[in-house]
Structure formats: structure tokens, C-alpha cells
GROMACS .gro file of C-alpha atoms in nm:
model
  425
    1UNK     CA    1   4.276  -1.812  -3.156
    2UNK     CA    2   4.276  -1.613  -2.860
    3UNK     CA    3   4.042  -1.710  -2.537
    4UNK     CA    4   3.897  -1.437  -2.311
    5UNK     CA    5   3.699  -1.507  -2.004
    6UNK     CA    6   3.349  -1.344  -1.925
    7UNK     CA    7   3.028  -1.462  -1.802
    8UNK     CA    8   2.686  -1.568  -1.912
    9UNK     CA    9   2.405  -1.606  -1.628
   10UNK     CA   10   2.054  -1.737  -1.766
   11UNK     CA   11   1.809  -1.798  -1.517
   12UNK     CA   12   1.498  -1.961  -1.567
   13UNK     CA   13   1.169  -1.844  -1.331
   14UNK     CA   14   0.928  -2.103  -1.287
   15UNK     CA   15   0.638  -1.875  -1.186
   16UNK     CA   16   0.459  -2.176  -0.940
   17UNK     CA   17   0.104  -2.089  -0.853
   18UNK     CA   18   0.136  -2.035  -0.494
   19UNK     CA   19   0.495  -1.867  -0.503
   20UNK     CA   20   0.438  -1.568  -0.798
   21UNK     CA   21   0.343  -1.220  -0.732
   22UNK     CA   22  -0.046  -1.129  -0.790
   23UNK     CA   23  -0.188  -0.776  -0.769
   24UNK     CA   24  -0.414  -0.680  -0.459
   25UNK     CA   25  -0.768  -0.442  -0.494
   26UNK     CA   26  -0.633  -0.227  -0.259
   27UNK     CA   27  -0.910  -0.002  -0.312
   28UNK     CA   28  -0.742   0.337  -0.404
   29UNK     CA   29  -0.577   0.440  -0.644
   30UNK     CA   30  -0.349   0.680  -0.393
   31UNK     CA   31   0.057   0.619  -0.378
   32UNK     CA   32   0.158   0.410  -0.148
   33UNK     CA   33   0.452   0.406   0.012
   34UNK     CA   34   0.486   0.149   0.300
   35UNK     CA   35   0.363  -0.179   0.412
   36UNK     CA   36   0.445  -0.391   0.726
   37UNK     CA   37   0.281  -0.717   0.841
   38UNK     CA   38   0.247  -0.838   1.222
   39UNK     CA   39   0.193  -1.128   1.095
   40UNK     CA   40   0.058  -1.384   0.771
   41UNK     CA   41  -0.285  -1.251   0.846
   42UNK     CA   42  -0.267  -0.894   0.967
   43UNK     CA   43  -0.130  -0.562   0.789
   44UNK     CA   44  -0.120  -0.233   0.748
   45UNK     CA   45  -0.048   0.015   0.395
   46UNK     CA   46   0.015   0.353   0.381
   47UNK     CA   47   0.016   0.650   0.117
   48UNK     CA   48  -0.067   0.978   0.012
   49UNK     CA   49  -0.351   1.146   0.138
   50UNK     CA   50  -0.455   1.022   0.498
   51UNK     CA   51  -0.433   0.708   0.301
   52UNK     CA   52  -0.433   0.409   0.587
   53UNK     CA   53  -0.545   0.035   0.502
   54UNK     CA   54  -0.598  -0.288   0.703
   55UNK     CA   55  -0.627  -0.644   0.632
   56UNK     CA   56  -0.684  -0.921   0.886
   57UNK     CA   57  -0.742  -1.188   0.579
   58UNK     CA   58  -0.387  -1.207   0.439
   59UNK     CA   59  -0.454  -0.923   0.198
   60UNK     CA   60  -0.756  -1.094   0.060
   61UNK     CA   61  -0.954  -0.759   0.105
   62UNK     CA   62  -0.836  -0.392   0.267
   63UNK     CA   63  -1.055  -0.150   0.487
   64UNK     CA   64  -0.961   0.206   0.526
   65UNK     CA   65  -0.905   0.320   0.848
   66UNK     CA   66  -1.064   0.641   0.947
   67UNK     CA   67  -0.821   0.931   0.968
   68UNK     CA   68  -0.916   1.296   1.001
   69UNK     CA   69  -0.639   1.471   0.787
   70UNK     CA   70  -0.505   1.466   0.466
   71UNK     CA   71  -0.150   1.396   0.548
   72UNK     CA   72   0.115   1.196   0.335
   73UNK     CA   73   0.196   0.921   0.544
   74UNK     CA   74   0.572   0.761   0.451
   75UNK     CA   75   0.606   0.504   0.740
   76UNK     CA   76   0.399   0.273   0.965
   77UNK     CA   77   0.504   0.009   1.269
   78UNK     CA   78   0.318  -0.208   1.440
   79UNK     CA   79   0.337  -0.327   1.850
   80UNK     CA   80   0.009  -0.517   1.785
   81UNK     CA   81  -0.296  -0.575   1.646
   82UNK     CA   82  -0.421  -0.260   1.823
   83UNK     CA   83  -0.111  -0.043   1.845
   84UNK     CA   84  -0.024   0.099   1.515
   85UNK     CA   85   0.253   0.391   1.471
   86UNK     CA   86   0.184   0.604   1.119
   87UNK     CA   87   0.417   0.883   1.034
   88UNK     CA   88   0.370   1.183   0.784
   89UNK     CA   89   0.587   1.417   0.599
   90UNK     CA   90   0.384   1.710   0.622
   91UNK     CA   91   0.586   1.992   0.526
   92UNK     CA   92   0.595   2.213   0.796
   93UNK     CA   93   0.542   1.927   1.076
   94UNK     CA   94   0.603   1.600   1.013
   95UNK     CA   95   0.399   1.380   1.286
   96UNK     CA   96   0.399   1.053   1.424
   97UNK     CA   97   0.083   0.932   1.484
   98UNK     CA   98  -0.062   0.632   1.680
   99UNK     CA   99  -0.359   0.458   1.762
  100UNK     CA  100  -0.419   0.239   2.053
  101UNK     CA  101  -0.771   0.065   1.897
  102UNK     CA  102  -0.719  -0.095   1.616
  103UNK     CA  103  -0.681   0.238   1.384
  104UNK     CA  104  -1.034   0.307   1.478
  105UNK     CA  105  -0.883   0.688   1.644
  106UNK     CA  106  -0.573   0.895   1.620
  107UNK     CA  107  -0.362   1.074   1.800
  108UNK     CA  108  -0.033   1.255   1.749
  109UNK     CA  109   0.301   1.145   2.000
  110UNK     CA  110   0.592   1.292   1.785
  111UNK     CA  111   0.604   1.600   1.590
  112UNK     CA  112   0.949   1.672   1.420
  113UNK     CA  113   1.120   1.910   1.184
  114UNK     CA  114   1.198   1.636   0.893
  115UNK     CA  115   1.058   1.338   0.739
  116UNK     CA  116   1.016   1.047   1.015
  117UNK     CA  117   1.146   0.695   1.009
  118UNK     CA  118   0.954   0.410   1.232
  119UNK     CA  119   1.064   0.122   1.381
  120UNK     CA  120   1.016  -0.113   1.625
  121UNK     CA  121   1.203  -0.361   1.836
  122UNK     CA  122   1.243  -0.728   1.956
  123UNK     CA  123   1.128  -0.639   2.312
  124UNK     CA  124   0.864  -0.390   2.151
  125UNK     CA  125   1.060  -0.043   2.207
  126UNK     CA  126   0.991   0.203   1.903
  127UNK     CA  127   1.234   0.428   1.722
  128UNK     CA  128   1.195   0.740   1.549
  129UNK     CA  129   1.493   0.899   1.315
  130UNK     CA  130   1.394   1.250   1.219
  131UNK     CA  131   1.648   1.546   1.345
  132UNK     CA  132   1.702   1.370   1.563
  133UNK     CA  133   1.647   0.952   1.690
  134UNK     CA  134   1.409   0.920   1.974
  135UNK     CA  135   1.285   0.591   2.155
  136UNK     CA  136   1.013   0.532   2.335
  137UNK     CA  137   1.011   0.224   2.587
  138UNK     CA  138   0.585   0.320   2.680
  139UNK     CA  139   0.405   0.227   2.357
  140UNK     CA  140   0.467   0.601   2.247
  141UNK     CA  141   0.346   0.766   2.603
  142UNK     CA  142   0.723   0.933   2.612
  143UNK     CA  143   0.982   0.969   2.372
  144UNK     CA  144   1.376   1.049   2.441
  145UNK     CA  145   1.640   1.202   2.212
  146UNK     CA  146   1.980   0.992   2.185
  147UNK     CA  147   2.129   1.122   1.840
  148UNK     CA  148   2.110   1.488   1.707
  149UNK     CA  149   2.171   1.407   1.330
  150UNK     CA  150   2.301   1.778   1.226
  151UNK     CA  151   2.403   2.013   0.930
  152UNK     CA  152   2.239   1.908   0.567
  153UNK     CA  153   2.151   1.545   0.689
  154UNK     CA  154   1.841   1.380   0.625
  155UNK     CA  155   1.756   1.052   0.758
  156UNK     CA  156   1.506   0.813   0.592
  157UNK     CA  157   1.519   0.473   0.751
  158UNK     CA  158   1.632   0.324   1.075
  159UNK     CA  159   1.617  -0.055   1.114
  160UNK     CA  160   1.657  -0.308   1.385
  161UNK     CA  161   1.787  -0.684   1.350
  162UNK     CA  162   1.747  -0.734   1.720
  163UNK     CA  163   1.688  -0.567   2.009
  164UNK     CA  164   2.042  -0.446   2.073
  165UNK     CA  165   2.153  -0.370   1.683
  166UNK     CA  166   1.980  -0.117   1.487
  167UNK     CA  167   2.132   0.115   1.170
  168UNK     CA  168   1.971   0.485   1.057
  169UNK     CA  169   2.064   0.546   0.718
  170UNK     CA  170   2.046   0.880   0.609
  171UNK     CA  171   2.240   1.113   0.338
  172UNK     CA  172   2.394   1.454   0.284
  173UNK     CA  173   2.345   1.719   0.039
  174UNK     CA  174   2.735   1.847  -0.103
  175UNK     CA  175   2.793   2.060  -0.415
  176UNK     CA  176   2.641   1.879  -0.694
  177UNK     CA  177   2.532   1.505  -0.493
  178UNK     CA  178   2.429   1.324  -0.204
  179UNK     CA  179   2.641   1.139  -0.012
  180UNK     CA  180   2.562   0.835   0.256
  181UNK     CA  181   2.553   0.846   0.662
  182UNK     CA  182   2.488   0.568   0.795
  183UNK     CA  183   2.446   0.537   1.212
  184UNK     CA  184   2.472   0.211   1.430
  185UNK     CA  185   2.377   0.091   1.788
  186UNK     CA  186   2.538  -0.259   1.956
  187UNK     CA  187   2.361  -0.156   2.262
  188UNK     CA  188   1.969  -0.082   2.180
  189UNK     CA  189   2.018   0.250   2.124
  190UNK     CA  190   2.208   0.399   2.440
  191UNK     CA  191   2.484   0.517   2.183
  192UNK     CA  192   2.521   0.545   1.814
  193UNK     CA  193   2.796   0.620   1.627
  194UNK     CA  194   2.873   0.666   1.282
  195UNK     CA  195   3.000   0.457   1.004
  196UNK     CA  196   3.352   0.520   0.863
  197UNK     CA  197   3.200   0.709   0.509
  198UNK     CA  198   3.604   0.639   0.417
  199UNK     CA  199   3.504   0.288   0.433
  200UNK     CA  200   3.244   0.292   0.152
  201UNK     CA  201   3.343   0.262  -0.238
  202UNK     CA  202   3.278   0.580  -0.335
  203UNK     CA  203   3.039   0.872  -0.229
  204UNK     CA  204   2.732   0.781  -0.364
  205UNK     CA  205   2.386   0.815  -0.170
  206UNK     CA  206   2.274   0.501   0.039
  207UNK     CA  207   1.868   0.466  -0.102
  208UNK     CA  208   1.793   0.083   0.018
  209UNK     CA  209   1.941  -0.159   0.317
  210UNK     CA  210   1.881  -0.463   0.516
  211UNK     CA  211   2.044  -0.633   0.715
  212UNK     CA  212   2.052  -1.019   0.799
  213UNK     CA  213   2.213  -1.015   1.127
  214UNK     CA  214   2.388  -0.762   1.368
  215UNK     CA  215   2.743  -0.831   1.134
  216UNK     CA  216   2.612  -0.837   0.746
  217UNK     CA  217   2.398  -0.605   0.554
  218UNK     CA  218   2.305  -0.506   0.226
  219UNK     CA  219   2.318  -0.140   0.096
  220UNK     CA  220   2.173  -0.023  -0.296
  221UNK     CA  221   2.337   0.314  -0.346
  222UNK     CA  222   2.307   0.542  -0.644
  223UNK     CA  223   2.576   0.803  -0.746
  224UNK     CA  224   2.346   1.129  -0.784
  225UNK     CA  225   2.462   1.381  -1.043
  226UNK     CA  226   2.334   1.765  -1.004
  227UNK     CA  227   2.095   1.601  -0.709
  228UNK     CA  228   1.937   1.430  -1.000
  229UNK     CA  229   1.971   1.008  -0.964
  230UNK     CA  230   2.108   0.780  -1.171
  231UNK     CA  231   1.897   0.453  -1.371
  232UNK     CA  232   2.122   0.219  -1.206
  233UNK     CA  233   2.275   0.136  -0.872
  234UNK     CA  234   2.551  -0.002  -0.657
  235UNK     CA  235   2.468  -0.303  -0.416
  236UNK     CA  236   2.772  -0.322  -0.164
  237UNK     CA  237   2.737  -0.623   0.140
  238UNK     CA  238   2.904  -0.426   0.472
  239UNK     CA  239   3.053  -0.693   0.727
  240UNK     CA  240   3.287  -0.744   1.054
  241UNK     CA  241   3.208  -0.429   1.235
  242UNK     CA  242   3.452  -0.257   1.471
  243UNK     CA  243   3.390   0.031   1.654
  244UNK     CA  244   3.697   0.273   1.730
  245UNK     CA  245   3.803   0.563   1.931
  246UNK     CA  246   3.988   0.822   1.748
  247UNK     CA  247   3.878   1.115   1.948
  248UNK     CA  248   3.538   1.045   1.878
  249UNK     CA  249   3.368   0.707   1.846
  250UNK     CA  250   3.376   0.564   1.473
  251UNK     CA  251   3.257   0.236   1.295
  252UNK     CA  252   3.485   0.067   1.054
  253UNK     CA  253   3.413  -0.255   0.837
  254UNK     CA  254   3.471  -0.447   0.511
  255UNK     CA  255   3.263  -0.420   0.213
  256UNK     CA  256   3.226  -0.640  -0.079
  257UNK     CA  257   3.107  -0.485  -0.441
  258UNK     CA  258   2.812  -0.729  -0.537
  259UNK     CA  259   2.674  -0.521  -0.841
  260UNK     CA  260   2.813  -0.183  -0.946
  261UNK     CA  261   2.553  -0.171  -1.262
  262UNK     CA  262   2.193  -0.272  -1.075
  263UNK     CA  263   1.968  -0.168  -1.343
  264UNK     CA  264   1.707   0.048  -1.131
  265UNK     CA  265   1.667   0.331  -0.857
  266UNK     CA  266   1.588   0.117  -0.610
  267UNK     CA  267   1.345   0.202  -0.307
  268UNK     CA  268   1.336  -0.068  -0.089
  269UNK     CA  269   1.527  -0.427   0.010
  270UNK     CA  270   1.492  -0.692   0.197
  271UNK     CA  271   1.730  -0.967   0.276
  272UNK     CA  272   1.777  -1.318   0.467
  273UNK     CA  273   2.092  -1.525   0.572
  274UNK     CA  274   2.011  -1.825   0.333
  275UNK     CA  275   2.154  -1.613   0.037
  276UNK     CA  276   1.790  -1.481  -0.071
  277UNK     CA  277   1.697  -1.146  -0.111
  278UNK     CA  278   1.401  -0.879  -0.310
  279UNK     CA  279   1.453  -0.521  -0.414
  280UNK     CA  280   1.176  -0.284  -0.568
  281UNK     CA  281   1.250   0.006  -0.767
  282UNK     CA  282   1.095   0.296  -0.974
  283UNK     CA  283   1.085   0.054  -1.295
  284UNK     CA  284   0.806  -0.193  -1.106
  285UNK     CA  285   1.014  -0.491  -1.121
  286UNK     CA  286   1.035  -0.700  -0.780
  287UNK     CA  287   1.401  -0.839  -0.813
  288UNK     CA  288   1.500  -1.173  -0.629
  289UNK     CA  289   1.861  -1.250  -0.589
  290UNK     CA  290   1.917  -1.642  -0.508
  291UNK     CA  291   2.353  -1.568  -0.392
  292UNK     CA  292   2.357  -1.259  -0.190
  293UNK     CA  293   2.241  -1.008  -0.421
  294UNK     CA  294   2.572  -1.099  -0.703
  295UNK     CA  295   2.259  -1.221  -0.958
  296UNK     CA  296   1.913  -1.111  -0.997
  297UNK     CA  297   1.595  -1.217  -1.164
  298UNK     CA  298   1.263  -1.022  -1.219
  299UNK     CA  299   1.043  -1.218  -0.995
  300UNK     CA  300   0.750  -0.938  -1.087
  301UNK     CA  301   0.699  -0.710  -1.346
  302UNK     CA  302   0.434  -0.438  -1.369
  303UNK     CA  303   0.350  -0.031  -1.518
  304UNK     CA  304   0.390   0.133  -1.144
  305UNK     CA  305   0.702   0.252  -0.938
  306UNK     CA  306   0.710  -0.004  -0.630
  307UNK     CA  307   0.816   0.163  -0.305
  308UNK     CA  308   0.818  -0.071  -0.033
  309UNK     CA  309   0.846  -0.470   0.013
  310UNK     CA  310   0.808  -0.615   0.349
  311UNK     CA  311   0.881  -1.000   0.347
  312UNK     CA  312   0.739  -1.221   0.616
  313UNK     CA  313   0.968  -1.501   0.523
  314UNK     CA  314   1.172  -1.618   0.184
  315UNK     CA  315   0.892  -1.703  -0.035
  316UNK     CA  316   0.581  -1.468   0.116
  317UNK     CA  317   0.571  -1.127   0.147
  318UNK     CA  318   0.426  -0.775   0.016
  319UNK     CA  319   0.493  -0.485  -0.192
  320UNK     CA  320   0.320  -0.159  -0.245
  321UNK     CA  321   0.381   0.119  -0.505
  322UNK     CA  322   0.227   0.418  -0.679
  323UNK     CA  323  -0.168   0.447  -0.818
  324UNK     CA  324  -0.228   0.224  -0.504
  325UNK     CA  325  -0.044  -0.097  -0.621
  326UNK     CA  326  -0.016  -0.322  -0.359
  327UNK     CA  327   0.125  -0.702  -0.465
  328UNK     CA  328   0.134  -1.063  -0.293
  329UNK     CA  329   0.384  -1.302  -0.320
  330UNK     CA  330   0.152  -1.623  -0.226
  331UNK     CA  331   0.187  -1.817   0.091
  332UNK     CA  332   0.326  -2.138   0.047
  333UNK     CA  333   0.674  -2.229   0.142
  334UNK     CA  334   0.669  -2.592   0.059
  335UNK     CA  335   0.822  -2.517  -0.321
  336UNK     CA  336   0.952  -2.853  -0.417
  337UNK     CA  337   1.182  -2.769  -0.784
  338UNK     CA  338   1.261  -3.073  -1.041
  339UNK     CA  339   1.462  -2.858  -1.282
  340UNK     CA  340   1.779  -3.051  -1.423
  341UNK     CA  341   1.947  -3.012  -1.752
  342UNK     CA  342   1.817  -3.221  -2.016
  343UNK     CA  343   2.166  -3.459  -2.069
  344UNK     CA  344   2.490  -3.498  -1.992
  345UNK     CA  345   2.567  -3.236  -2.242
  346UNK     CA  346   2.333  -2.944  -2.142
  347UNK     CA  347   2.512  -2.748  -2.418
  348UNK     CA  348   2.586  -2.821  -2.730
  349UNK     CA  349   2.792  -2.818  -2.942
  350UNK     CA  350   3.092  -2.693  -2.645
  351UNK     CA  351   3.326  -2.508  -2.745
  352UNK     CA  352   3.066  -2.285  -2.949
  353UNK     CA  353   3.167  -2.150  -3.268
  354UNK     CA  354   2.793  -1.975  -3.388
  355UNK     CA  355   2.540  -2.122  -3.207
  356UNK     CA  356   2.482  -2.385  -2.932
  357UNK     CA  357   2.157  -2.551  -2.781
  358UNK     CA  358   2.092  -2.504  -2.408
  359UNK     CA  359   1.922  -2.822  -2.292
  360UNK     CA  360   1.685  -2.866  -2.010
  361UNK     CA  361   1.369  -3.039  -1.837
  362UNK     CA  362   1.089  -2.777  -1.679
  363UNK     CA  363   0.890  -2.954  -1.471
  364UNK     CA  364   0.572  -2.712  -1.496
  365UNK     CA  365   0.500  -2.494  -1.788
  366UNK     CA  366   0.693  -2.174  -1.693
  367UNK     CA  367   0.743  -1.808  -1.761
  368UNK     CA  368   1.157  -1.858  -1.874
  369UNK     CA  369   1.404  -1.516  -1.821
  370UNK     CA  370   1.752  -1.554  -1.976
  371UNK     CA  371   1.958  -1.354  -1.881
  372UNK     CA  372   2.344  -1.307  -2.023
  373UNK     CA  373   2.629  -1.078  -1.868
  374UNK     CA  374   2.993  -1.057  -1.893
  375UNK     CA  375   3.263  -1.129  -1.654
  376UNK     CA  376   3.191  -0.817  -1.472
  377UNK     CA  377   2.845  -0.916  -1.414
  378UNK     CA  378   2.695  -0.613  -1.666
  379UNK     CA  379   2.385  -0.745  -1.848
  380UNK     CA  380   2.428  -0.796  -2.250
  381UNK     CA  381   2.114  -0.896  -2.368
  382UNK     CA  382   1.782  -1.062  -2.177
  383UNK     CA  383   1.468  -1.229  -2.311
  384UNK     CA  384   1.210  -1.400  -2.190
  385UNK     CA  385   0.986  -1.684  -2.298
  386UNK     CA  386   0.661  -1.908  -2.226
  387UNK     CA  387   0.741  -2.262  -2.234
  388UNK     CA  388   0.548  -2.547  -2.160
  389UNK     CA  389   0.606  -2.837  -1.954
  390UNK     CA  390   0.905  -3.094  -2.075
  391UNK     CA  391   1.222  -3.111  -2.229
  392UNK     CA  392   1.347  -2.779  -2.333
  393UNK     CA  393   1.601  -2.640  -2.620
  394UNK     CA  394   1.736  -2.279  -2.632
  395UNK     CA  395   1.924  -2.192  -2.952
  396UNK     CA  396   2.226  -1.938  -2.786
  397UNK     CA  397   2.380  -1.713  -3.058
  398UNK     CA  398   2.734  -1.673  -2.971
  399UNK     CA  399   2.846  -1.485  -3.272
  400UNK     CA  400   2.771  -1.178  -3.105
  401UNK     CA  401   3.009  -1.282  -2.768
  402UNK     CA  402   3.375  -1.271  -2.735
  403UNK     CA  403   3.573  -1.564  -2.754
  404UNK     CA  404   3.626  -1.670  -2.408
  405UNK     CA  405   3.498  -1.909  -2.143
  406UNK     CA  406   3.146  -1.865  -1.999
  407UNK     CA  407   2.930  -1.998  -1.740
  408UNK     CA  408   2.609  -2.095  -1.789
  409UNK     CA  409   2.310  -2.107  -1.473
  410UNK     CA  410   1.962  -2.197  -1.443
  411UNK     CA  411   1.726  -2.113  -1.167
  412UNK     CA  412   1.370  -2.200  -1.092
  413UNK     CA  413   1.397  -1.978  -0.786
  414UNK     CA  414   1.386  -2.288  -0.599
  415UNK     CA  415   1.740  -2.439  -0.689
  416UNK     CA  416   2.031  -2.309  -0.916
  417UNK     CA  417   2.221  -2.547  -1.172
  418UNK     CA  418   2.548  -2.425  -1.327
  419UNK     CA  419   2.723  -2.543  -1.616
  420UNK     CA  420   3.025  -2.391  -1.833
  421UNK     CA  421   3.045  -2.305  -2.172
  422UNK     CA  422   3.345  -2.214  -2.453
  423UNK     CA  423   3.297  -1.980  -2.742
  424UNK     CA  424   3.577  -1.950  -2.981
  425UNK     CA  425   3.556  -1.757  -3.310
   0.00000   0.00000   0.00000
């Protein structure tokens, strides 16, 4: 009897009451596109529509801010509670906008000839990628140009980690795709140069990043066919950065392929250094990785395309999507988890000929995902069940995998236990 090796991931959510995602009133039913936080307690959302909201409770309830136009607003920052940067993509003239009181009046400091990307920095410059990236060192007063972005290119993000190390990602139209262009600054923005596009695994277009610190970041790409996307996406993890000279300035790395089949168009990311990470996409699922983005659980699932997800730490943060969604993942960082496997012999009987029993404890009654994929990390089959507090046993039919050896892990989303697990026909 032949063995062949693959992989089986199931991991168990324990949806705690102060760590699971709960729907807002956001009072409209407008898209919405973007979210930041200054802080636990203070906020702004944006959409469609002159659509601009504030909290000052920690999302408890949203005011709209007065704004005289009905522009689609894509992208907000925040210097303060009473400096707040907006930006539209008005057809003919996309605008920055900002207000210096609160949101209580507007006023317009950057118009442009494409979609605008915000941003603001450690020692509270802001950043603009358009046509062109411009900074402005006043609060907005004055803005300079320091990259013309040129040809078919069209920026829609530009990021920060600190104040000296930012990234623009945007992406080229070719014959029948999009491919990715992605810019970088050691130096706060002085100079940017491009990253080697040789360097990537293939030329997909780059629609998500983060990064986690000026070395490591995380980029969801998706592999457009006749400009139309693709269900599922490519997370890469970019790392040791060098920047050359051959005739013209040029940054090269390493990349690691995390996830080649990510089962989503995803919008948005956001990633720490302690191996945690969300991504939203247009299926409404907020996804939360526990090792660097190689396995993923739905951490939310809802009917509307998320957008944006803005995470004030590893357990608390927002979301915001389309018919004016806007989602809380509850304050709380204090998660303490219990989970263990039930014996000695979590599974049993091992080596599996039919069936085996998963055994485990829950310490609260939970909201259990299993998920199984094969060596190459590709998803097989997923299910999910309510289970109450206790002793738990999972009946695994593994008639329907390939002899070979697996591995088996369960997650709470506070801690991660891994066992192994034969199956020979």
C-alpha cells in the first residue's frame, strides 16, 4: 500500500464575546469604502455620495458630517481629531479635501487627474499618490511632487510603516491584464524607486498589501484575464530589500508564495509581526491568518462585499463594505484560550482506514470551522458547526482522501494545536 503526503488544516473559531465581529448602524445604506481610526474612540468612514461619518464612542453610534457635494469619496487620513484628509474619485477631478474643525467645513488642497491615495506619517507629514505622489509637511497648506507615475499606471494605495519607509502600489493596463508596480521610499519620501516587477512570481495585479516593518510585507494579487479578475488570489510575503543602480535606481528582494489559491478578490489587508493578519474581500468574509497568511479562517461572514479593514491592534479593529456595512471586532485584548485535545490520542483510530474521531475540549460553546486542504495548501472540503461547551468528537471521513500522511490543527484564534494523522486505504 502506497503512502502519499498531503495536508489537512481544521481550525476551530471560538467566537468569544468580546473578540467576534458585530455589525454597526452606520446609518446609511451608501457603499463604503474606507475607514481609519485615530484612535479606540475616534473614527472616520467614507463612501459613495458625499458620504462622511464620525464616531467619538468607539463606533457605538455615527454622525454624518456635513459636506456640500455629492462626491465618491475612496480614501480618508487623519492628523487629529480636527484635521481630517477625504479624497474623491470624481471623474473629471479627483480632489483631496480637508477640514481643519472637526469635519464641521470643507475645503479642497489637491485636485488631480486620477483616483487619490491618502496617507499619513509618523511625524504627521501626508502623502498623496495620484499621477503623481505629493507630500505635504503643513497639514495640507502646500503640497510637492516627488514621483511622476507615467504611461497606463494607476496607483491606488500608498502606505507608510514609519516615517522614513513608505510603498505606492499601483498597476498597469497590457494587452489582455493588469500587471503590478509597486514604488518604495527608505528616506521619507525624498526618492522612490521601483520594485524589480522581475522579482515577483508572475504578472498578476497587486489588489491588497501591508506591511509589518520597513523589510516584510504582504501582497494579495489576482491574475486578471481580459481585465476581468479572477475568484481567487495569490498572497506572496516580499522581504530583504536592496536597492540597486543599473542605470537607473531599482529595488530587488525575495518573495515567499504563502497561498497561490486564496479563495476571494480581496480588497484590503492588514498585517502585524506576531504572525497575525485580516483580509476582506468581495465575498464578505473577514479572513484571519494565525502564521503569516500560509492558513486562514473566516473570522466574519456576512451578504455584502467588504472594502476596507483598519486594525487598531491584533484583536480590535474595523471593517466597512457596500449598502453601508460597517463591522467591529470588540475591544478586549485579554483573550485567555483553554483549548487542548481531548487525550493522548486526539485521533483515532491512527493510521485511518474509513473514518477517525477528532477529539477535543472547547472551553466555551463555540461556532467550530473545519477546514481540510492538501499538501499544497488548496481547500478540499470545509464545514462548520455549533458546539457547546465540553469534550468534543468529530467523525473525519477519510475514504474520500488519498492515502498519505496528514496534519491535523486546531485554532481558537487564540492558540494553535497540531497533531498528525495517517490514512491508508
Amino acid at each position: 500500500m502506497k503512502i502519499l503526503s498531503a495536508l489537512i488544516c481544521f481550525c476551530i473559531t471560538s467566537l468569544v464575546a468580546n473578540s467576534q465581529w458585530i455589525p454597526l448602524n452606520s446609518t446609511t445604506n451608501k457603499d463604503l469604502y474606507n475607514i481609519k481610526f485615530l484612535n479606540e474612540n475616534y473614527g472616520i468612514a467614507v463612501g459613495d455620495g458625499g458620504t462622511i461619518l464620525k464616531t467619538t464612542d468607539e463606533g457605538s453610534t455615527w454622525i454624518t458630517l456635513p459636506f456640500s457635494a455629492d462626491d465618491d469619496f475612496r480614501d480618508v487620513a487623519l492628523l487629529g481629531t480636527d484635521t481630517i484628509f477625504v479624497s474623491s474619485v470624481n471623474s473629471t477631478s479627483p480632489t483631496v479635501y480637508r477640514s481643519a474643525d472637526g469635519g464641521l467645513s470643507w475645503q479642497k488642497v489637491l485636485v488631480a487627474g486620477l483616483p487619490i491615495s491618502i496617507c499619513t506619517t509618523e511625524d504627521s507629514h501626508i502623502f498623496a499618490a495620484t499621477d503623481s505622489i505629493y507630500e505635504s509637511e503643513d497639514g495640507g497648506e502646500s503640497w510637492v511632487g516627488e514621483y511622476d507615475f507615467s504611461g497606463t499606471l494607476v496607483p491606488f494605495d500608498i502606505q507608510f510603516v514609519n516615517k522614513e519607509t513608505g510603498h505606492a502600489g499601483a498597476n498597469i493596463g497590457g494587452f489582455v491584464t493588469y500587471s503590478a508596480i509597486v514604488i518604495r521610499t527608505a528616506d521619507g519620501g525624498n526618492t522612490w524607486s521601483e520594485l524589480d516587477v522581475f522579482s515577483f512570481p508572475n504578472a498578476a495585479a497587486l489588489t491588497a498589501f501591508s506591511f509589518t516593518d520597513p523589510d516584510t510585507g504582504f501582497l494579495f494579487m489576482n491574475e486578471f484575464d481580459l481585465f476581468s479578475p479572477s475568484d481567487s488570489s495569490q498572497l506572496i510575503r516580499v522581504h530583504d530589500f536592496q536597492l540597486t543602480s543599473l542605470g537607473y535606481s531599482l529595488w530587488i528582494f525575495e518573495y515567499d508564495s504563502l497561498n497561490f489559491d486564496f479563495p476571494d478578490y480581496v480588497n484590503d489587508c492588514d498585517f502585524f509581526s506576531s504572525k497575525i493578519g485580516y483580509a476582506v474581500g468581495n465575498n464578505g468574509i473577514v479572513y484571519r491568518t494565525m502564521d503569516d497568511g500560509s492558513s486562514w479562517i473566516d473570522d466574519y461572514s456576512g451578504d455584502e462585499s467588504l472594502f476596507a479593514i483598519d486594525m487598531i491592534d491584533e484583536n480590535t479593529g474595523y471593517a466597512v463594505g457596500a449598502s453601508g456595512t460597517i463591522l467591529k471586532r470588540g475591544f478586549g485584548t485579554g483573550l485567555i484560550s483553554t483549548l487542548s485535545f481531548d487525550s493522548e490520542l486526539p485521533i483515532f483510530p491512527n493510521p485511518s482506514t474509513q473514518q477517525s474521531v477528532l477529539n477535543f475540549y472547547l472551553p466555551i460553546p463555540s461556532k467550530v470551522q473545519i477546514t481540510i486542504r492538501n499538501s499544497n495548501g488548496k481547500i478540499m472540503e470545509e464545514m462548520s458547526q455549533s458546539l457547546l461547551q465540553g469534550s468534543q468528537s468529530i467523525n473525519l471521513n477519510t475514504s474520500v482522501f488519498p492515502a498519505g500522511a496528514y496534519m491535523v490543527q486546531i485554532c481558537d484564534g487564540t492558540k494553535l494545536l497540531t497533531t498528525k494523522m495517517m490514512v491508508a486505504h
